[in-house]
Coordinates of C-alpha atoms and ligand atoms in Angstrom, one line a residue:
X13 CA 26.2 -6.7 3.3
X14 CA 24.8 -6.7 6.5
X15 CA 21.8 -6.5 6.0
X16 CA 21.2 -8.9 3.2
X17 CA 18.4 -10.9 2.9
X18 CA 17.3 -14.3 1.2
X19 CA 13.8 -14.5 0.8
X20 CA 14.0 -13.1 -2.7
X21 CA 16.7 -13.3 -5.0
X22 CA 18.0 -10.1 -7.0
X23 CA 16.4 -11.2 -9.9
X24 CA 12.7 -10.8 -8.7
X25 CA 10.8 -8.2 -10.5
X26 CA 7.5 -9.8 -10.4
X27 CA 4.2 -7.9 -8.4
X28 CA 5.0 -5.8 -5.8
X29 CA 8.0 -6.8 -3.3
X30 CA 7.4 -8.3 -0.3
X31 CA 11.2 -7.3 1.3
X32 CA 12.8 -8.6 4.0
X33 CA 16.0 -7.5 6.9
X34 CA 18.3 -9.4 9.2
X35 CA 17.3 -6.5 11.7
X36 CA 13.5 -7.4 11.0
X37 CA 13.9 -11.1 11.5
X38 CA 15.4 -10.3 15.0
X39 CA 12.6 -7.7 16.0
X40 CA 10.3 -10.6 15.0
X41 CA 11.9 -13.6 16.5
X42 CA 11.9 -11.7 19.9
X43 CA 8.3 -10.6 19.6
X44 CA 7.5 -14.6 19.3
X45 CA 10.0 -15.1 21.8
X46 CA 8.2 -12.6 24.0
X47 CA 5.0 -14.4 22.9
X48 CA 2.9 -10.9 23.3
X49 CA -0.4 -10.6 22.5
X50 CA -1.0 -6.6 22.3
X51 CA -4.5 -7.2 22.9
X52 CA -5.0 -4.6 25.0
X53 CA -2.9 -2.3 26.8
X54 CA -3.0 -3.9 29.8
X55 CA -2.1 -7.1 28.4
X56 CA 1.0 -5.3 27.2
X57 CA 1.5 -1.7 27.9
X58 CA 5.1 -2.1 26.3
X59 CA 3.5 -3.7 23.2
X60 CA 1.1 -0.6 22.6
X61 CA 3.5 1.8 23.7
X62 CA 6.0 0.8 21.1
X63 CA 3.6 0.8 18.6
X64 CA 2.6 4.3 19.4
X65 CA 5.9 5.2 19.5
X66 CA 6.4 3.7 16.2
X67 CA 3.6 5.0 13.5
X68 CA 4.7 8.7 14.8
X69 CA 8.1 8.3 14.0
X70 CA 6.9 7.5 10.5
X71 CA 4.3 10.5 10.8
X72 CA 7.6 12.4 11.4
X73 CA 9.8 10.6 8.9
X74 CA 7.6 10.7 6.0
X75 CA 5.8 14.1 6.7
X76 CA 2.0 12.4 7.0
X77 CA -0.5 15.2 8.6
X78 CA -0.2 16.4 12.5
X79 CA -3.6 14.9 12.2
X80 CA -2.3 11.1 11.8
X81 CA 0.0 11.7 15.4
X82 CA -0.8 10.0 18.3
X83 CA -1.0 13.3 20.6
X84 CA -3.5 14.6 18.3
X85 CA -7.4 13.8 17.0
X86 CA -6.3 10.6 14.9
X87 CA -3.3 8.4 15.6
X88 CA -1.3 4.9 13.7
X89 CA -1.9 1.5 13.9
X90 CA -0.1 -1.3 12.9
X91 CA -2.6 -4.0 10.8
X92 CA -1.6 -7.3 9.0
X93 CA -1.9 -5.9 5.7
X94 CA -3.2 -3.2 3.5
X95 CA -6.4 -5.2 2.6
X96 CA -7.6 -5.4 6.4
X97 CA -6.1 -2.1 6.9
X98 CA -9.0 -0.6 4.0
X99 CA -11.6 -2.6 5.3
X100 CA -11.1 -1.1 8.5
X101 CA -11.3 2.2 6.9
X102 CA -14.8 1.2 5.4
X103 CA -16.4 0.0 8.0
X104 CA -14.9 3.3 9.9
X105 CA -16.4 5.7 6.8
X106 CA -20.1 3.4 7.4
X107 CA -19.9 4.5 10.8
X108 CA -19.5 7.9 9.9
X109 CA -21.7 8.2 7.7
X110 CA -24.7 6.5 9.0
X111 CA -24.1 8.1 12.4
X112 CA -23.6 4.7 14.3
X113 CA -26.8 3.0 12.7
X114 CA -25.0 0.8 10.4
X115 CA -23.6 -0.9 13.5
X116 CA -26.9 -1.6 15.5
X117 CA -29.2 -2.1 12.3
X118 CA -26.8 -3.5 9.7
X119 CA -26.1 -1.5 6.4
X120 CA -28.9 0.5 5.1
X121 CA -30.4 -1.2 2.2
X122 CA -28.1 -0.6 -0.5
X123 CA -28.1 3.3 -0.5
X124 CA -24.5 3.4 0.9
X125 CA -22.2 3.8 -2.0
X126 CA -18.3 4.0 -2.3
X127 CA -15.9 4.9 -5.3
X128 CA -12.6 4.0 -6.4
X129 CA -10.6 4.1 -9.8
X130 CA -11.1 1.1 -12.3
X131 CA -7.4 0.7 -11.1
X132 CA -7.7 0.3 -7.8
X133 CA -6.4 -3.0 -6.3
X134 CA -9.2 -6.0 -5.4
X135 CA -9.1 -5.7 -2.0
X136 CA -11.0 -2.1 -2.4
X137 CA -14.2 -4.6 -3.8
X138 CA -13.3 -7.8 -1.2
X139 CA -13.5 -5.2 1.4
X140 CA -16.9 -3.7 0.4
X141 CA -18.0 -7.1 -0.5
X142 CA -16.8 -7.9 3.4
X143 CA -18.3 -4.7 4.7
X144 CA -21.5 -5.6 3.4
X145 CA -21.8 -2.4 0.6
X146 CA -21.7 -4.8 -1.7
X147 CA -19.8 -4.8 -5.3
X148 CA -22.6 -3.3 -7.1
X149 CA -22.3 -0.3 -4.8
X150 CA -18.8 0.5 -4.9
X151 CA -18.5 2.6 -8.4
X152 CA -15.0 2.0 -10.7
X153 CA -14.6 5.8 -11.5
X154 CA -12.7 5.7 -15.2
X155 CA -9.0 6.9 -15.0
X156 CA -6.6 8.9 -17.5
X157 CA -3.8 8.7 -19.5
X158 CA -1.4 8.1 -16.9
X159 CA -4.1 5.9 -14.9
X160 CA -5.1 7.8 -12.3
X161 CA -8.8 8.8 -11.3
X162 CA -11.0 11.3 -13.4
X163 CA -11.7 13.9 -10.3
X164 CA -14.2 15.4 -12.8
X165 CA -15.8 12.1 -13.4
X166 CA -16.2 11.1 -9.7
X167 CA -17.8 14.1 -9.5
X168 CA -20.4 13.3 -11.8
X169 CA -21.0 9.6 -10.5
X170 CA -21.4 11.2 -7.0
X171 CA -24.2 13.8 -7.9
X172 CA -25.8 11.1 -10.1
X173 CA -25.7 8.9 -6.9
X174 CA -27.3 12.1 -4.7
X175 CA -29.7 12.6 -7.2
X176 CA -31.0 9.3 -7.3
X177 CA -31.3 9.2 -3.5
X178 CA -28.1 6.8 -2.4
X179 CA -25.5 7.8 0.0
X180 CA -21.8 8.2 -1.3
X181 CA -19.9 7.3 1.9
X182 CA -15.9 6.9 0.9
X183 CA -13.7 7.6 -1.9
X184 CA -10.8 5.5 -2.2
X185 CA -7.8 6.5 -3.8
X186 CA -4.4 5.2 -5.0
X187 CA -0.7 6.2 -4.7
X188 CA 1.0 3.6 -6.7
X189 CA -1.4 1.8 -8.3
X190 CA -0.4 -2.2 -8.6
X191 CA -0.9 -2.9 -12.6
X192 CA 0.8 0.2 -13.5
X193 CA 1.8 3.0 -10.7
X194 CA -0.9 5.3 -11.4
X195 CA -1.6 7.9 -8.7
X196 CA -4.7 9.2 -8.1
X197 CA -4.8 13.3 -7.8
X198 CA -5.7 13.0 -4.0
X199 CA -5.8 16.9 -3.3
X200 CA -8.2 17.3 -6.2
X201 CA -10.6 14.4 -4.8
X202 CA -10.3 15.2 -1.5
X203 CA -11.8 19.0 -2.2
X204 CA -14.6 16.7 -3.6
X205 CA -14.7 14.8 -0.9
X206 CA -14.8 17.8 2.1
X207 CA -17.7 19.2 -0.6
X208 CA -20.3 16.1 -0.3
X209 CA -18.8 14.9 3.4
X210 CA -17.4 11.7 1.9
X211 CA -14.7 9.9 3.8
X212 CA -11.1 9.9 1.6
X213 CA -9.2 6.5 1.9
X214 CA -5.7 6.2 0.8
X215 CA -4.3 3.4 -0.3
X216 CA -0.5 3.9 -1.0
X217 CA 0.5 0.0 -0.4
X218 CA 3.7 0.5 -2.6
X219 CA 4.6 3.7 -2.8
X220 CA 4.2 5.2 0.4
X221 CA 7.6 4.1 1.4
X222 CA 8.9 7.0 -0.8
X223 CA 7.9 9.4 1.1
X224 CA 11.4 9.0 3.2
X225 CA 12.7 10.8 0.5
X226 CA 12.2 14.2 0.2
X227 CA 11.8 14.0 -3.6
X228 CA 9.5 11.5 -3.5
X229 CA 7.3 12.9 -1.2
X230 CA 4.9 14.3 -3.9
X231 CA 3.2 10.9 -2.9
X232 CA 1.8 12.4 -0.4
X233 CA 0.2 15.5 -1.9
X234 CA -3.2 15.8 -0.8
X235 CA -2.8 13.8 2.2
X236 CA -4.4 16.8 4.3
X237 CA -7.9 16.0 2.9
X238 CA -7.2 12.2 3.9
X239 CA -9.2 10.5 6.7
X240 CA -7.5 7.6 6.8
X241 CA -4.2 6.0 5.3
X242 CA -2.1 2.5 4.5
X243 CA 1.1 1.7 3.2
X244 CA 2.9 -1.3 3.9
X245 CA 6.3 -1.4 5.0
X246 CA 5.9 -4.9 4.7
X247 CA 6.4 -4.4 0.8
X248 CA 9.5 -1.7 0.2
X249 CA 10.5 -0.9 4.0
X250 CA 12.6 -3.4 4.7
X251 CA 10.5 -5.2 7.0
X252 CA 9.0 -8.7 6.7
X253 CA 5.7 -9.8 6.2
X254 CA 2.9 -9.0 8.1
X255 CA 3.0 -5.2 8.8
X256 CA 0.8 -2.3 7.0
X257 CA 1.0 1.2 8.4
X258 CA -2.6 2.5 9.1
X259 CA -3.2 6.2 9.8
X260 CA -6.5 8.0 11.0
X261 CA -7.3 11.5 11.1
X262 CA -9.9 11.4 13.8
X263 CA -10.1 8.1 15.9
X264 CA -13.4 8.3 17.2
X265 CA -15.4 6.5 14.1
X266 CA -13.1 3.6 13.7
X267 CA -13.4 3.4 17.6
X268 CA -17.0 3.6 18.1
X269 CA -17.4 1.1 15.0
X270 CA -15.3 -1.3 16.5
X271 CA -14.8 -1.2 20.3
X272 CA -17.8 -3.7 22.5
X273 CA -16.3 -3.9 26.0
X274 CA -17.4 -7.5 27.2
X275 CA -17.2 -7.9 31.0
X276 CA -14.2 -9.8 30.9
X277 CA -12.1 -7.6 28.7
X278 CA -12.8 -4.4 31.4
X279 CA -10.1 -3.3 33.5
X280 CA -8.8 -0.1 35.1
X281 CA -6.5 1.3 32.5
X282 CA -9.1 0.9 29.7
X283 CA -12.1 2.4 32.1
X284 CA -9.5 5.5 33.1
X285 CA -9.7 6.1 29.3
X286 CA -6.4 7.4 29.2
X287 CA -4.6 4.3 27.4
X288 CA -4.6 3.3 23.9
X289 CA -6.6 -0.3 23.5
X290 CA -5.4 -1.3 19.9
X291 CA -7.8 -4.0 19.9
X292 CA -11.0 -1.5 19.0
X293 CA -8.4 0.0 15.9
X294 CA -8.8 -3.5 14.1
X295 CA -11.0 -6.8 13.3
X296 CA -9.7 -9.2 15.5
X297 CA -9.2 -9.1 19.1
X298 CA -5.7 -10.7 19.5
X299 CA -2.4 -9.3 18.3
X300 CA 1.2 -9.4 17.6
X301 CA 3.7 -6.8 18.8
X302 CA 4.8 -6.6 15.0
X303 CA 5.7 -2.4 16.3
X304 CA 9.0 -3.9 17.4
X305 CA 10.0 -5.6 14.0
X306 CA 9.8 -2.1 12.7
X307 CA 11.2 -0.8 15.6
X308 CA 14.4 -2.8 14.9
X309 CA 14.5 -1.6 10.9
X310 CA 14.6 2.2 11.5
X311 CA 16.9 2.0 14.3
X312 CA 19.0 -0.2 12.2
X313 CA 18.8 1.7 8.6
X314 CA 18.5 4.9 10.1
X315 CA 16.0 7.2 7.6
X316 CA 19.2 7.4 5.4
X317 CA 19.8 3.7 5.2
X318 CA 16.0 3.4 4.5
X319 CA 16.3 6.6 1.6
X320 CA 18.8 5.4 0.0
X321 CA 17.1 1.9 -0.6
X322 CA 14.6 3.7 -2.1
X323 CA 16.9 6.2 -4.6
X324 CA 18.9 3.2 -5.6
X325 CA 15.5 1.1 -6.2
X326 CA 13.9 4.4 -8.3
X327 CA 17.5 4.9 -10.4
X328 CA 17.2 1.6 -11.6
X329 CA 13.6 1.6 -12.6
X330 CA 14.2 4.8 -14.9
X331 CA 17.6 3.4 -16.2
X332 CA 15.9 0.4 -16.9
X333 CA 13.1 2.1 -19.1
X334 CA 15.9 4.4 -21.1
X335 CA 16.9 0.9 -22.1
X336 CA 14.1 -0.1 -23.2
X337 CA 13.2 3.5 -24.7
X338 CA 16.5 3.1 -26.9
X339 CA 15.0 -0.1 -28.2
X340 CA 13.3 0.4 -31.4
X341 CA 11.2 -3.0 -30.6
X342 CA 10.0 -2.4 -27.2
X343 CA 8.2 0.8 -25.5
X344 CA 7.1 1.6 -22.4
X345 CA 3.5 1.7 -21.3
X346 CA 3.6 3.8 -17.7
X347 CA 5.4 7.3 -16.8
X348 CA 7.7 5.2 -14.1
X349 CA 6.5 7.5 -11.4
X350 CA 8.8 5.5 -8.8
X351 CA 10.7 1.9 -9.8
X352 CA 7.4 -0.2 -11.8
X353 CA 8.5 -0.5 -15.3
X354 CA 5.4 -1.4 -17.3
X355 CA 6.7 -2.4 -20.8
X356 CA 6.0 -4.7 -24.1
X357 CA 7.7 -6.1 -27.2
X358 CA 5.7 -3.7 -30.2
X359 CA 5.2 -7.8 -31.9
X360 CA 2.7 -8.1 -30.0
X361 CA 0.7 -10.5 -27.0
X362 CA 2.0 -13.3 -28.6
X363 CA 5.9 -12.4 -28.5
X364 CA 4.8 -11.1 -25.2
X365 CA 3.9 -14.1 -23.9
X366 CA 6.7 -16.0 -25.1
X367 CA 8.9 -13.7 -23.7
X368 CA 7.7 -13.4 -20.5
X369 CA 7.4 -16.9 -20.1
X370 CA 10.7 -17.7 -21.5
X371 CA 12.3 -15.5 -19.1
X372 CA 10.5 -17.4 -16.3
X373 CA 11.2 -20.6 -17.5
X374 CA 15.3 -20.0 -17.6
X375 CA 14.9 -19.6 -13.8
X376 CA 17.3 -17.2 -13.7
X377 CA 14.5 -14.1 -13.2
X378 CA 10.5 -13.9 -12.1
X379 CA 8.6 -11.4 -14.1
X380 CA 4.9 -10.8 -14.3
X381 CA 2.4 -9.0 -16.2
X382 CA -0.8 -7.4 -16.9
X383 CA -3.0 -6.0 -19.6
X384 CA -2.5 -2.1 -20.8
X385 CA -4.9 -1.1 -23.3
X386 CA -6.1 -4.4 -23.7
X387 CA -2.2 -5.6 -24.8
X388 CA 0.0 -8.0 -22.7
X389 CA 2.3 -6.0 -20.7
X390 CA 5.4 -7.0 -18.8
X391 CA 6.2 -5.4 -15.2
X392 CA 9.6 -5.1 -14.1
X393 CA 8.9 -4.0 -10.1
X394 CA 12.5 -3.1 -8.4
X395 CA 12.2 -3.3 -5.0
X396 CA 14.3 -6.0 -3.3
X397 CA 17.0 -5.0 -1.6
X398 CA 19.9 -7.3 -2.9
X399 CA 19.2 -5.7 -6.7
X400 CA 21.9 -4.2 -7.9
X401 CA 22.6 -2.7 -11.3
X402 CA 23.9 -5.8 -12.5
X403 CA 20.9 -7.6 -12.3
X404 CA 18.7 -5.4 -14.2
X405 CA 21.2 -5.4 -16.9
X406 CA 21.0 -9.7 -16.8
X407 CA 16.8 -9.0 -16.7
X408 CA 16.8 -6.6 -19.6
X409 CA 19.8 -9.2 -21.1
X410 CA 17.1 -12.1 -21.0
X411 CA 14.5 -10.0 -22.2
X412 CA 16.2 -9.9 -25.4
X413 CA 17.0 -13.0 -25.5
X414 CA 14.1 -14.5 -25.2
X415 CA 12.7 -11.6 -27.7
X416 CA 15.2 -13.0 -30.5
X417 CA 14.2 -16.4 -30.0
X418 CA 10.4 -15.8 -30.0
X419 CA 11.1 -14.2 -33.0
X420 CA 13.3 -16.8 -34.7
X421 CA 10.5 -19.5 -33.8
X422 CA 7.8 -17.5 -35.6
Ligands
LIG25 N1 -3.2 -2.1 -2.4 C1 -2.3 -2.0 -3.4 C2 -2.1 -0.8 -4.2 C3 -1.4 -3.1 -3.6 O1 -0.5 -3.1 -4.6 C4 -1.6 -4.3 -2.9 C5 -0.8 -5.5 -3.1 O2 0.1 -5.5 -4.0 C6 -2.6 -4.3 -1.9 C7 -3.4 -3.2 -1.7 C8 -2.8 -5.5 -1.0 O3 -1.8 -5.6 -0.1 P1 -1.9 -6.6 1.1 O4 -1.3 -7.9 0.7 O5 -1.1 -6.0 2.2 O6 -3.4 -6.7 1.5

């Protein structure tokens, strides 16, 4: 039990986790002890170095592109979370795509336009809200069955977009997506993408982390048309809160959208041009050395450690939905791609409600929901550590009992 951690309790299926490690507390309490700011690399070389070091490791542990390495066109960076993290990537496609303009003259009127799936979390519209392409440009391509985006659709909203004369800028997908784990057929709209010169985003917040494990590393199919990449680790690595992974393909455009050298920022490393200033890779100036947090949790878990986290995590998910399955009043409403159970009592929103507010109310588990073809739907996310079989036997236990009472009240 080493490793154990409090800041969730076993029983804590609601959203997405935010975990937690005693190995991640200690990388964290001696990066405030250290009291680093990573502005720069000369304000810490061994701040930037580690963080380097760091994001290719997990190039190397999760098999991301060559491209995403340090040592080649592109390179990681560690940002607070997956919502600055796509912002970054935005403001990184703009620049792209307008050829540095948009940074001198301000976003061109309205013709740049972006696209994500109706699915894709809100900080994909805060961001282009924030990045000034505003809401009524960023286009909510429609998504399947299984909830993932409509390549064939995208393509149709892009050459409508041409047509009429806009811009289509970025594409962002979804690995994981948070109502209901849909992933997005990256390969398929990143052929689309190289096609029209669009930038590909890949937003895999949750389920990146999978990608330790071999079997799960479909989640990164496609990934050799991304130009940029987040998942957090903050959410099923085992390290706490604040810490997104951030990958680019070619650094030059997040770079030249974001780097003004101020007098009293020059020095010599940064003029040589042969150091990494991490400050130009993100919006604010200052920053943490969070690299060393996550430092601390792979050295500790050791990729195994971290895998087998992941299997357990995934094991319980799908044991969890054959329950559910064998139940002739409850069915499941996602494939449980990875360890998001989407499921609903067949009475309908009502015993829904009551259920899910019953179990919530008994203190004894968190759940939380959301709407699948317009009918309340429960989410049972695995993905704290501490959860063991036993739990999701005591969630799925209180399920049904607050099922029988909802029914007996009726
Ligand atoms: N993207 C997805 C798919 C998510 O599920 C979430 C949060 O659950 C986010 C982005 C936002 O994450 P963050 O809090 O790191 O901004």
């Amino acid at each position: 039990m080493l490793f154990t951690t409090w800041n969730e309790p076993p029983l804590f299926f609601a959203f997405f986790p935010a975990n937690n490690s005693y190995p991640s507390i200690l990388g964290d309490l001696l990066s405030s002890g250290l009291g680093v700011n990573g502005m720069l690399w000369a304000t810490s070389p061994a701040a930037t170095e580690v963080e380097t070091h760091v994001m290719d490791w997990l190039v190397e542990m999760m098999g991301l592109p060559e491209a995403f390495r340090s040592t080649s066109t592109g390179g990681g960076v560690i940002q607070d979370t997956a919502s600055s993290a796509s912002l970054v990537a935005l403001i990184a496609a703009r620049e792209r795509a307008t050829g540095g303009r948009s940074n001198a003259a301000g976003v061109e009127g309205g013709r740049l336009v972006a696209y994500t799936s109706t699915q894709a979390h809100s900080s994909i519209e805060k961001d282009a809200r924030i990045a000034g392409i505003g809401s009524d440009n960023l286009r909510a391509v429609e998504v399947d069955a299984a909830f993932a985006m409509r390549p064939e659709r995208l393509a149709e909203l892009i050459a409508a977009d041409k047509a009429a004369g806009r811009v289509p800028f970025c594409v962002c997908a979804t690995v994981g997506t948070t109502s209901a784990d849909g992933v997005d057929p990256v390969a398929e709209i990143g052929k689309i993408c190289r096609e029209h010169g669009i930038w590909l985003h890949v937003d895999a917040a949750m389920a990146g982390t999978a990608a330790l494990c071999p079997e799960f590393r479909w989640v990164t199919d496609g990934f050799e048309y991304a130009d940029s990449y987040v998942f957090n680790p903050h959410k099923w690595m085992m390290t706490n809160f604040d810490c997104s992974a951030f990958f680019v393909r070619d650094r030059r455009s997040l770079i030249s959208a974001l780097s003004i050298v101020p007098e009293y920022l020059r020095n010599t490393a940064s003029d040589a041009g042969t150091v990494i200033d991490y400050r130009d890779w993100q919006i604010p100036l200052g920053r943490r050395f969070r690299a060393l947090k996550l430092w601390f949790v792979i050295r500790a878990y050791g990729v195994s450690g971290l895998q087998d986290v992941v299997r357990r995590h995934v094991a319980l998910a799908r044991e969890f939905a054959s329950w559910v399955e064998a139940d002739a009043d409850f069915e499941v409403a996602n494939r449980v791609p990875l360890s998001l159970v989407c499921f609903r009592h067949k009475g309908g929103d009502a015993v829904n409600q009551a259920i899910l507010d019953g179990a919530n109310a008994s203190g004894r588990m968190y759940l939380t929901h959301t709407r699948i073809d317009d009918r309340l739907t429960l989410r049972l996310s695995i993905g704290n550590q501490r959860t063991q079989r036993e739990h999701v036997e005591a969630a799925w236990a209180t399920v049904r009992e607050m099922a029988a009472k909802a029914a007996y009240s009726e």
